[in-house]
């Protein structure tokens, strides 16, 4: 079990009815227990599944859903109809349920026992029609849900359940997520801003401002000995030039001050119970440099981060970090920096001034100090330098379209960069799918940010489940995308969200 998920449960509720007699329900109960135990024992599921019994009436469904809402450990409900569970009995319960829902279309028995099958067997293995009846009422209620189809022992089925579990866990994490902003949006930037009230209504993120003057009260409380210890840790963890350890140099002083900034920000975030934060390079208080090293290291610890006041990406970085607990390739805040035109092999250099998470590094990060001429402090600045792993990943962003939040997801392929001897920052080089021209074009048509939340570990299916739970728009730019079809999708979504006032 993944440690961050060990206090979570997903409830499994079996739909039944008493038409087939009490004995049938007892048998179904036995099947359900065996299925849930089997799924838990598979080792494929990151969150424990807890069987909550058969629901045989409207009252029983309602009671289970109310209990799910009120149980802090329960992050979602899986339903399965072993047989006909008349769906009118699910109406009130489904209206009540405010947690993520998965409908698992499966069956206890795998293959039909052709020679033995009789009516008793049929009465115990009727998901084929029972799950359609349930599907109707969820569709009729417009209830967001994930439908997973497959035998419960099948690895592919379990993988889809696992993805949904991770997303449901990240959803639970986002419902009490505090995002702290040190400074506002960088001057006049539109795309990284948006309606913070709507973000809390739709996504759970609570976005608050912390004046840098308040942050400085934490700065004043950081003890020198703590800073010394952290600097020693840096030197242990990262490759670095030997002279950086010379206490008489400016390089050492910059590293020391960067460590003090990290301790300052961390103390403030901990005191407030925040899970994500943003900075602004024009609003630095007593910091002698942009706290880029702090942002890099805090991201690696699980704090969401967004540059220049980008609270939406900060929150998403935390969300994707939480989703991918125990996975190994990493995630980061990222920014489209510079284009490399090379025909079909055209790519985008991804970086930031400094703030890329070392979780995605291909090699041991190197601690370096170099002059940085951006922002109010134009001064040598500490940072971790590395290039990212190669391979496929997913970039995502949320933009505020005025009447709704739009999640934009792009599959990307990270490729080997050439050396960047005069650009000592962390970076990645990727080709957006299906190619640079269509990938970047579609992202721009959708109004996507220059910032994104990037992960190697998750796929677009995670974001699809997230958008379903949040009930927000999602567009996915992938190997099959064409500009003309993508434009049609954007136009149709515009009408859909205009007509569905409840979603806007
Ligand atoms: Mn930026």
Coordinates of C-alpha atoms and ligand atoms in Angstrom, one line a residue:
X1 CA 0.0 0.0 0.0
X2 CA 1.3 3.5 -0.9
X3 CA 2.0 5.4 2.3
X4 CA 0.2 8.6 1.3
X5 CA -2.9 6.6 0.5
X6 CA -2.9 4.3 3.6
X7 CA -5.7 6.2 5.3
X8 CA -7.9 6.2 2.2
X9 CA -10.6 3.7 1.3
X10 CA -12.7 3.1 -1.8
X11 CA -16.1 1.6 -1.0
X12 CA -17.5 -1.2 -3.1
X13 CA -21.3 -1.5 -3.2
X14 CA -23.1 -4.3 -4.9
X15 CA -26.5 -3.6 -6.3
X16 CA -29.1 -6.4 -5.8
X17 CA -32.7 -6.9 -5.0
X18 CA -34.8 -9.4 -3.1
X19 CA -36.7 -10.7 -6.1
X20 CA -34.5 -13.8 -6.5
X21 CA -34.8 -14.7 -2.8
X22 CA -32.6 -14.2 0.2
X23 CA -30.4 -17.2 -0.7
X24 CA -29.4 -15.5 -4.0
X25 CA -28.5 -12.3 -2.1
X26 CA -26.4 -14.3 0.3
X27 CA -24.6 -16.0 -2.6
X28 CA -24.0 -12.5 -4.2
X29 CA -22.6 -11.3 -0.9
X30 CA -20.1 -14.2 -0.9
X31 CA -19.1 -13.4 -4.5
X32 CA -18.7 -9.7 -3.7
X33 CA -16.5 -10.5 -0.7
X34 CA -14.3 -12.8 -2.9
X35 CA -14.0 -10.2 -5.6
X36 CA -13.1 -7.4 -3.3
X37 CA -10.6 -9.6 -1.4
X38 CA -9.1 -10.7 -4.8
X39 CA -8.8 -7.1 -6.0
X40 CA -7.0 -6.1 -2.8
X41 CA -4.7 -9.1 -3.0
X42 CA -3.8 -8.4 -6.6
X43 CA -1.2 -5.9 -5.6
X44 CA -2.4 -3.7 -8.4
X45 CA -4.5 -1.3 -6.4
X46 CA -2.9 1.6 -4.5
X47 CA -6.0 2.2 -2.3
X48 CA -7.8 -0.4 -0.2
X49 CA -11.2 -1.4 -1.4
X50 CA -13.8 -2.0 1.3
X51 CA -16.9 -4.1 0.6
X52 CA -20.0 -2.4 2.0
X53 CA -22.5 -5.1 1.3
X54 CA -25.4 -5.4 -1.1
X55 CA -27.9 -2.6 -1.5
X56 CA -31.3 -4.0 -2.0
X57 CA -33.6 -1.0 -1.7
X58 CA -33.7 2.7 -2.2
X59 CA -33.3 3.2 1.6
X60 CA -30.2 1.0 1.7
X61 CA -28.6 2.8 -1.3
X62 CA -29.3 6.2 0.3
X63 CA -27.9 5.2 3.6
X64 CA -24.7 3.9 2.1
X65 CA -24.2 7.1 0.0
X66 CA -24.8 9.3 3.0
X67 CA -22.3 7.3 5.0
X68 CA -19.8 7.6 2.1
X69 CA -20.1 11.3 2.1
X70 CA -19.6 11.5 5.8
X71 CA -16.6 9.2 6.1
X72 CA -13.3 11.1 5.8
X73 CA -11.5 7.9 4.7
X74 CA -13.8 7.2 1.9
X75 CA -12.5 8.8 -1.3
X76 CA -14.9 7.3 -3.8
X77 CA -17.5 4.6 -4.4
X78 CA -17.4 1.7 -6.8
X79 CA -20.8 0.2 -7.8
X80 CA -21.4 -3.2 -9.4
X81 CA -24.8 -4.7 -10.2
X82 CA -24.5 -8.4 -10.0
X83 CA -28.1 -8.7 -11.3
X84 CA -31.1 -6.5 -11.9
X85 CA -31.0 -3.7 -9.3
X86 CA -33.9 -1.6 -10.4
X87 CA -32.3 1.7 -11.0
X88 CA -35.1 3.9 -9.6
X89 CA -33.8 2.7 -6.2
X90 CA -30.5 4.4 -7.0
X91 CA -31.9 7.9 -7.8
X92 CA -31.9 9.4 -4.3
X93 CA -28.6 7.8 -3.3
X94 CA -26.8 9.0 -6.4
X95 CA -28.2 12.5 -6.0
X96 CA -26.8 12.4 -2.5
X97 CA -23.3 11.1 -3.2
X98 CA -20.8 13.9 -3.4
X99 CA -17.7 11.7 -3.9
X100 CA -16.2 10.2 -7.0
X101 CA -18.1 7.4 -8.6
X102 CA -16.9 4.4 -10.6
X103 CA -19.3 2.0 -12.2
X104 CA -17.5 -1.4 -12.7
X105 CA -19.1 -3.5 -15.4
X106 CA -17.8 -6.9 -14.5
X107 CA -19.1 -10.4 -13.5
X108 CA -18.1 -12.8 -10.8
X109 CA -17.8 -15.7 -13.2
X110 CA -15.4 -15.3 -16.0
X111 CA -16.4 -17.7 -18.8
X112 CA -19.8 -19.2 -19.3
X113 CA -19.8 -22.9 -18.0
X114 CA -21.5 -24.1 -21.2
X115 CA -22.4 -27.6 -20.0
X116 CA -23.5 -26.6 -16.5
X117 CA -25.2 -23.3 -16.9
X118 CA -28.8 -23.3 -15.7
X119 CA -31.3 -20.7 -14.4
X120 CA -29.8 -20.6 -10.9
X121 CA -26.5 -19.7 -12.5
X122 CA -28.1 -17.1 -14.6
X123 CA -29.7 -15.5 -11.6
X124 CA -26.3 -15.0 -10.0
X125 CA -24.5 -13.7 -13.1
X126 CA -26.7 -11.1 -14.6
X127 CA -24.4 -8.0 -14.7
X128 CA -24.9 -8.0 -18.4
X129 CA -28.3 -6.5 -18.0
X130 CA -28.0 -5.2 -14.4
X131 CA -25.2 -2.9 -15.2
X132 CA -27.0 -1.5 -18.2
X133 CA -30.0 -0.6 -16.0
X134 CA -27.6 1.2 -13.6
X135 CA -25.9 2.8 -16.6
X136 CA -29.2 4.3 -17.7
X137 CA -29.9 6.0 -14.4
X138 CA -26.4 7.5 -14.1
X139 CA -26.7 8.8 -17.7
X140 CA -30.2 10.1 -17.0
X141 CA -29.0 11.9 -13.9
X142 CA -25.9 13.2 -15.8
X143 CA -23.9 11.8 -13.0
X144 CA -20.1 12.2 -13.7
X145 CA -18.5 8.7 -13.3
X146 CA -15.9 6.4 -14.7
X147 CA -17.2 3.3 -16.4
X148 CA -14.7 0.5 -16.3
X149 CA -15.5 -2.7 -18.3
X150 CA -13.7 -6.0 -17.8
X151 CA -13.3 -9.0 -15.6
X152 CA -12.3 -8.1 -12.1
X153 CA -9.2 -10.3 -12.2
X154 CA -8.0 -8.9 -15.5
X155 CA -4.9 -6.8 -15.2
X156 CA -6.1 -4.2 -17.6
X157 CA -9.3 -3.8 -15.6
X158 CA -7.4 -3.5 -12.4
X159 CA -5.1 -0.9 -14.0
X160 CA -8.1 1.3 -14.9
X161 CA -9.4 1.0 -11.3
X162 CA -5.9 1.9 -10.0
X163 CA -5.8 5.0 -12.2
X164 CA -9.2 6.1 -10.9
X165 CA -8.2 5.4 -7.3
X166 CA -5.1 7.6 -7.7
X167 CA -7.2 10.4 -9.2
X168 CA -9.8 10.1 -6.5
X169 CA -7.0 10.3 -3.9
X170 CA -5.6 13.4 -5.5
X171 CA -9.2 14.8 -5.6
X172 CA -9.5 14.2 -1.9
X173 CA -6.2 15.9 -1.4
X174 CA -7.3 18.9 -3.5
X175 CA -10.5 19.4 -1.4
X176 CA -8.5 20.9 1.4
X177 CA -5.6 22.3 -0.6
X178 CA -4.4 25.8 0.4
X179 CA -2.3 27.5 -2.3
X180 CA -0.3 30.4 -0.9
X181 CA 0.7 33.3 -3.2
X182 CA 3.8 35.3 -2.3
X183 CA 3.2 38.2 -4.5
X184 CA 0.7 38.6 -7.3
X185 CA 0.6 37.6 -11.0
X186 CA 3.6 38.9 -12.9
X187 CA 2.5 42.3 -14.4
X188 CA -0.7 41.9 -16.5
X189 CA -0.3 38.2 -17.4
X190 CA -3.8 36.9 -18.3
X191 CA -3.5 33.2 -18.8
X192 CA -2.0 32.3 -15.4
X193 CA -4.8 34.3 -13.7
X194 CA -8.5 33.5 -13.4
X195 CA -11.4 33.2 -11.0
X196 CA -10.2 31.9 -7.7
X197 CA -13.7 31.6 -6.4
X198 CA -14.6 29.4 -9.3
X199 CA -11.5 27.4 -8.8
X200 CA -12.5 26.6 -5.2
X201 CA -16.1 25.7 -6.3
X202 CA -15.0 23.4 -9.1
X203 CA -11.6 22.1 -8.0
X204 CA -11.5 22.6 -4.2
X205 CA -8.3 24.7 -4.3
X206 CA -8.4 27.6 -1.8
X207 CA -6.1 30.3 -3.0
X208 CA -4.8 32.8 -0.5
X209 CA -2.4 35.7 -0.5
X210 CA 0.5 36.0 1.9
X211 CA 2.2 39.4 1.9
X212 CA 6.0 39.1 1.4
X213 CA 6.3 41.3 4.6
X214 CA 4.6 38.5 6.5
X215 CA 6.9 35.9 4.9
X216 CA 9.9 38.0 6.1
X217 CA 8.8 37.4 9.7
X218 CA 9.6 33.7 9.1
X219 CA 12.9 34.8 7.5
X220 CA 13.9 36.6 10.7
X221 CA 13.2 33.5 12.8
X222 CA 15.5 31.1 10.8
X223 CA 18.5 30.1 12.9
X224 CA 21.9 30.3 11.3
X225 CA 22.7 26.7 12.5
X226 CA 19.7 25.4 10.6
X227 CA 20.9 27.1 7.5
X228 CA 24.4 25.7 8.0
X229 CA 22.9 22.2 8.3
X230 CA 20.9 22.6 5.1
X231 CA 23.9 23.9 3.1
X232 CA 25.8 20.8 4.3
X233 CA 23.0 18.6 3.0
X234 CA 23.1 20.4 -0.4
X235 CA 26.8 19.6 -0.6
X236 CA 26.1 16.0 0.3
X237 CA 23.3 15.6 -2.2
X238 CA 24.4 17.4 -5.3
X239 CA 27.5 17.6 -7.4
X240 CA 29.2 21.0 -7.1
X241 CA 32.4 22.8 -7.7
X242 CA 34.8 22.5 -4.8
X243 CA 35.2 26.3 -4.4
X244 CA 31.5 26.6 -3.7
X245 CA 32.3 25.2 -0.2
X246 CA 34.8 28.0 0.4
X247 CA 33.0 30.3 2.9
X248 CA 34.9 33.4 1.8
X249 CA 33.4 33.3 -1.7
X250 CA 30.3 34.9 -3.1
X251 CA 29.2 31.5 -4.4
X252 CA 29.0 30.1 -0.8
X253 CA 27.1 33.2 0.4
X254 CA 24.6 32.8 -2.4
X255 CA 24.1 29.1 -1.6
X256 CA 23.7 29.9 2.1
X257 CA 21.1 32.6 1.4
X258 CA 19.3 30.2 -0.9
X259 CA 19.1 27.7 1.9
X260 CA 17.8 30.4 4.3
X261 CA 15.1 31.2 1.7
X262 CA 14.1 27.5 1.5
X263 CA 13.8 27.3 5.3
X264 CA 11.8 30.6 5.3
X265 CA 9.3 29.5 2.7
X266 CA 8.9 26.0 4.2
X267 CA 8.3 27.3 7.7
X268 CA 5.6 29.7 6.4
X269 CA 3.9 27.0 4.3
X270 CA 4.0 24.6 7.2
X271 CA 2.6 27.2 9.6
X272 CA -0.3 27.8 7.2
X273 CA -0.9 24.2 6.3
X274 CA -0.4 25.0 2.6
X275 CA 0.3 22.4 -0.1
X276 CA 1.3 24.7 -2.9
X277 CA 2.7 28.2 -3.5
X278 CA 3.7 30.8 -6.0
X279 CA 6.4 33.4 -6.1
X280 CA 7.0 36.6 -8.0
X281 CA 10.5 37.7 -9.0
X282 CA 9.6 41.4 -8.5
X283 CA 8.5 40.9 -4.9
X284 CA 11.3 39.4 -2.8
X285 CA 11.4 41.1 0.5
X286 CA 14.9 40.5 2.1
X287 CA 15.7 37.6 -0.2
X288 CA 18.9 38.5 -2.0
X289 CA 18.0 36.4 -5.0
X290 CA 15.0 34.6 -6.6
X291 CA 14.3 31.6 -4.3
X292 CA 14.6 29.3 -7.3
X293 CA 16.6 26.5 -5.5
X294 CA 13.9 26.6 -2.8
X295 CA 11.1 26.2 -5.3
X296 CA 13.0 23.3 -7.0
X297 CA 13.5 21.4 -3.7
X298 CA 10.1 22.1 -2.3
X299 CA 8.5 20.8 -5.5
X300 CA 10.5 17.6 -5.0
X301 CA 9.0 17.3 -1.5
X302 CA 5.5 17.6 -2.9
X303 CA 4.7 21.2 -2.6
X304 CA 3.0 22.5 -5.8
X305 CA 4.7 25.4 -7.4
X306 CA 3.8 28.0 -10.0
X307 CA 6.1 30.8 -11.2
X308 CA 5.0 34.5 -11.3
X309 CA 1.8 34.0 -9.3
X310 CA 0.5 31.1 -11.4
X311 CA -1.7 29.5 -8.7
X312 CA -3.5 27.2 -11.1
X313 CA -0.4 25.4 -12.2
X314 CA 0.9 25.4 -8.7
X315 CA -2.2 23.5 -7.6
X316 CA -2.0 21.1 -10.5
X317 CA 1.7 20.3 -9.8
X318 CA 0.7 19.3 -6.3
X319 CA -2.3 17.3 -7.6
X320 CA -0.2 15.4 -10.1
X321 CA 2.5 14.8 -7.5
X322 CA -0.1 13.3 -5.2
X323 CA -1.6 11.2 -7.9
X324 CA 1.7 9.7 -8.8
X325 CA 2.8 8.7 -5.3
X326 CA 5.2 5.8 -5.4
X327 CA 5.9 6.2 -9.1
X328 CA 9.4 6.9 -10.1
X329 CA 9.9 9.1 -13.2
X330 CA 8.7 12.4 -11.7
X331 CA 6.7 15.5 -12.3
X332 CA 7.4 19.3 -12.4
X333 CA 6.2 22.8 -13.1
X334 CA 7.4 23.6 -16.6
X335 CA 7.4 26.4 -19.1
X336 CA 7.6 26.6 -22.9
X337 CA 10.8 28.6 -23.4
X338 CA 12.4 28.4 -26.9
X339 CA 11.4 26.8 -30.2
X340 CA 13.7 24.5 -32.2
X341 CA 12.5 24.3 -35.8
X342 CA 13.7 21.2 -37.4
X343 CA 10.9 20.0 -39.7
X344 CA 9.1 16.9 -38.4
X345 CA 11.6 16.8 -35.5
X346 CA 10.8 20.3 -34.3
X347 CA 10.8 20.6 -30.5
X348 CA 10.3 23.0 -27.6
X349 CA 12.9 23.7 -25.0
X350 CA 11.2 23.5 -21.6
X351 CA 12.7 25.3 -18.7
X352 CA 12.1 28.2 -16.4
X353 CA 14.4 30.8 -15.0
X354 CA 15.3 28.2 -12.4
X355 CA 12.2 26.4 -11.1
X356 CA 12.2 22.9 -12.5
X357 CA 11.8 19.9 -10.1
X358 CA 14.8 17.6 -9.7
X359 CA 12.3 14.7 -9.6
X360 CA 12.5 14.6 -13.4
X361 CA 16.3 14.8 -13.6
X362 CA 18.1 12.2 -15.8
X363 CA 21.3 12.6 -13.8
X364 CA 22.4 13.7 -10.3
X365 CA 21.6 17.5 -10.2
X366 CA 24.5 19.9 -10.0
X367 CA 24.4 22.8 -7.6
X368 CA 25.6 25.9 -9.3
X369 CA 25.6 29.7 -8.9
X370 CA 25.3 31.9 -11.9
X371 CA 24.3 35.5 -12.6
X372 CA 20.6 35.9 -13.3
X373 CA 19.5 39.2 -14.8
X374 CA 15.7 38.9 -14.4
X375 CA 13.6 40.5 -11.7
X376 CA 14.4 43.1 -9.1
X377 CA 17.6 41.3 -8.0
X378 CA 20.1 41.1 -10.8
X379 CA 22.6 38.9 -9.0
X380 CA 24.4 35.5 -8.9
X381 CA 21.7 32.9 -8.0
X382 CA 21.9 29.4 -6.7
X383 CA 20.1 26.6 -8.7
X384 CA 20.1 22.9 -9.5
X385 CA 21.2 22.2 -13.1
X386 CA 20.2 19.0 -14.9
X387 CA 18.5 17.7 -18.0
X388 CA 15.3 15.7 -17.8
X389 CA 14.8 12.1 -18.6
X390 CA 13.8 11.1 -22.1
X391 CA 10.5 9.3 -22.9
X392 CA 6.8 10.0 -23.1
X393 CA 4.9 12.3 -20.7
X394 CA 1.9 14.5 -20.4
X395 CA 1.7 18.2 -20.1
X396 CA -1.5 19.8 -18.7
X397 CA -2.9 23.1 -17.8
X398 CA -6.2 24.6 -16.6
X399 CA -7.4 27.9 -18.1
X400 CA -10.3 30.1 -17.1
X401 CA -12.5 30.6 -20.2
X402 CA -14.8 33.1 -18.4
X403 CA -17.8 30.8 -18.2
X404 CA -15.8 27.6 -17.3
X405 CA -12.5 26.0 -16.5
X406 CA -10.9 24.2 -19.4
X407 CA -8.3 21.5 -18.8
X408 CA -5.9 21.1 -21.7
X409 CA -3.8 18.0 -22.0
X410 CA -1.0 17.3 -24.5
X411 CA 0.9 14.0 -24.8
X412 CA 4.6 14.9 -25.4
X413 CA 7.8 13.0 -26.1
X414 CA 10.9 14.1 -24.3
X415 CA 14.0 13.7 -26.4
X416 CA 17.7 14.0 -25.8
X417 CA 18.8 17.6 -25.8
X418 CA 22.1 18.9 -27.1
X419 CA 24.5 20.3 -24.4
X420 CA 23.6 23.8 -23.3
X421 CA 27.0 25.1 -22.0
X422 CA 25.9 28.7 -21.7
X423 CA 22.4 28.0 -20.3
X424 CA 23.0 26.6 -16.8
X425 CA 19.4 25.8 -15.8
X426 CA 17.3 22.6 -15.5
X427 CA 15.6 21.8 -18.8
X428 CA 13.7 19.3 -20.9
X429 CA 13.3 19.1 -24.7
X430 CA 10.0 17.8 -26.0
X431 CA 8.1 17.2 -29.1
X432 CA 4.4 17.8 -28.6
X433 CA 2.1 15.1 -30.1
X434 CA 1.2 14.5 -32.9
X435 CA 4.0 16.8 -34.0
X436 CA 5.2 20.3 -33.2
X437 CA 3.0 22.1 -35.7
X438 CA -0.3 20.5 -34.7
X439 CA 0.5 20.1 -31.0
X440 CA 1.5 23.7 -30.4
X441 CA -1.2 24.9 -32.8
X442 CA -4.0 23.1 -31.0
X443 CA -2.7 24.2 -27.5
X444 CA -2.7 27.8 -28.7
X445 CA -6.2 27.4 -30.3
X446 CA -7.4 26.1 -26.9
X447 CA -5.9 29.1 -25.1
X448 CA -3.3 27.1 -23.2
X449 CA -0.7 28.6 -20.9
X450 CA 3.0 29.0 -21.4
X451 CA 3.3 27.2 -18.1
X452 CA 2.3 23.6 -17.6
X453 CA 2.2 20.8 -15.1
X454 CA 4.3 17.9 -16.5
X455 CA 4.5 14.3 -15.6
X456 CA 6.3 11.2 -17.0
X457 CA 4.3 8.8 -14.7
X458 CA 0.7 9.6 -15.6
X459 CA -1.2 9.3 -18.9
X460 CA -4.0 11.4 -20.3
X461 CA -6.4 8.9 -18.7
X462 CA -5.6 10.3 -15.3
X463 CA -6.6 13.8 -16.4
X464 CA -9.7 12.4 -18.1
X465 CA -10.8 10.9 -14.8
X466 CA -9.9 14.1 -13.0
X467 CA -12.0 16.3 -15.4
X468 CA -14.9 13.8 -15.0
X469 CA -14.8 14.1 -11.2
X470 CA -14.4 17.9 -11.3
X471 CA -17.0 18.1 -14.1
X472 CA -14.9 20.4 -16.1
X473 CA -14.1 20.6 -19.8
X474 CA -11.1 18.6 -21.0
X475 CA -9.4 18.6 -24.4
X476 CA -6.7 16.1 -25.2
X477 CA -4.1 16.8 -27.9
X478 CA -2.6 13.5 -28.9
X479 CA -1.3 11.4 -31.8
X480 CA -4.6 11.4 -33.6
X481 CA -5.3 15.2 -33.3
X482 CA -6.0 17.2 -36.4
X483 CA -6.4 20.9 -36.3
X484 CA -9.8 20.9 -38.2
X485 CA -11.3 18.2 -35.9
X486 CA -9.9 20.0 -32.8
X487 CA -11.4 23.3 -33.8
X488 CA -14.8 21.5 -34.2
X489 CA -14.4 20.1 -30.7
X490 CA -13.7 23.5 -29.3
X491 CA -16.7 25.0 -31.1
X492 CA -19.0 22.1 -29.9
X493 CA -17.7 22.4 -26.3
X494 CA -18.6 26.1 -26.5
X495 CA -22.2 25.3 -27.2
X496 CA -22.3 22.4 -24.7
X497 CA -21.1 24.6 -21.9
X498 CA -23.4 27.4 -22.9
X499 CA -26.4 25.1 -22.8
X500 CA -25.4 23.3 -19.6
X501 CA -25.7 26.3 -17.3
X502 CA -25.2 24.0 -14.3
X503 CA -21.6 23.4 -15.4
X504 CA -20.8 27.1 -16.0
Ligands
LIG1 MN1 7.1 31.6 -16.1

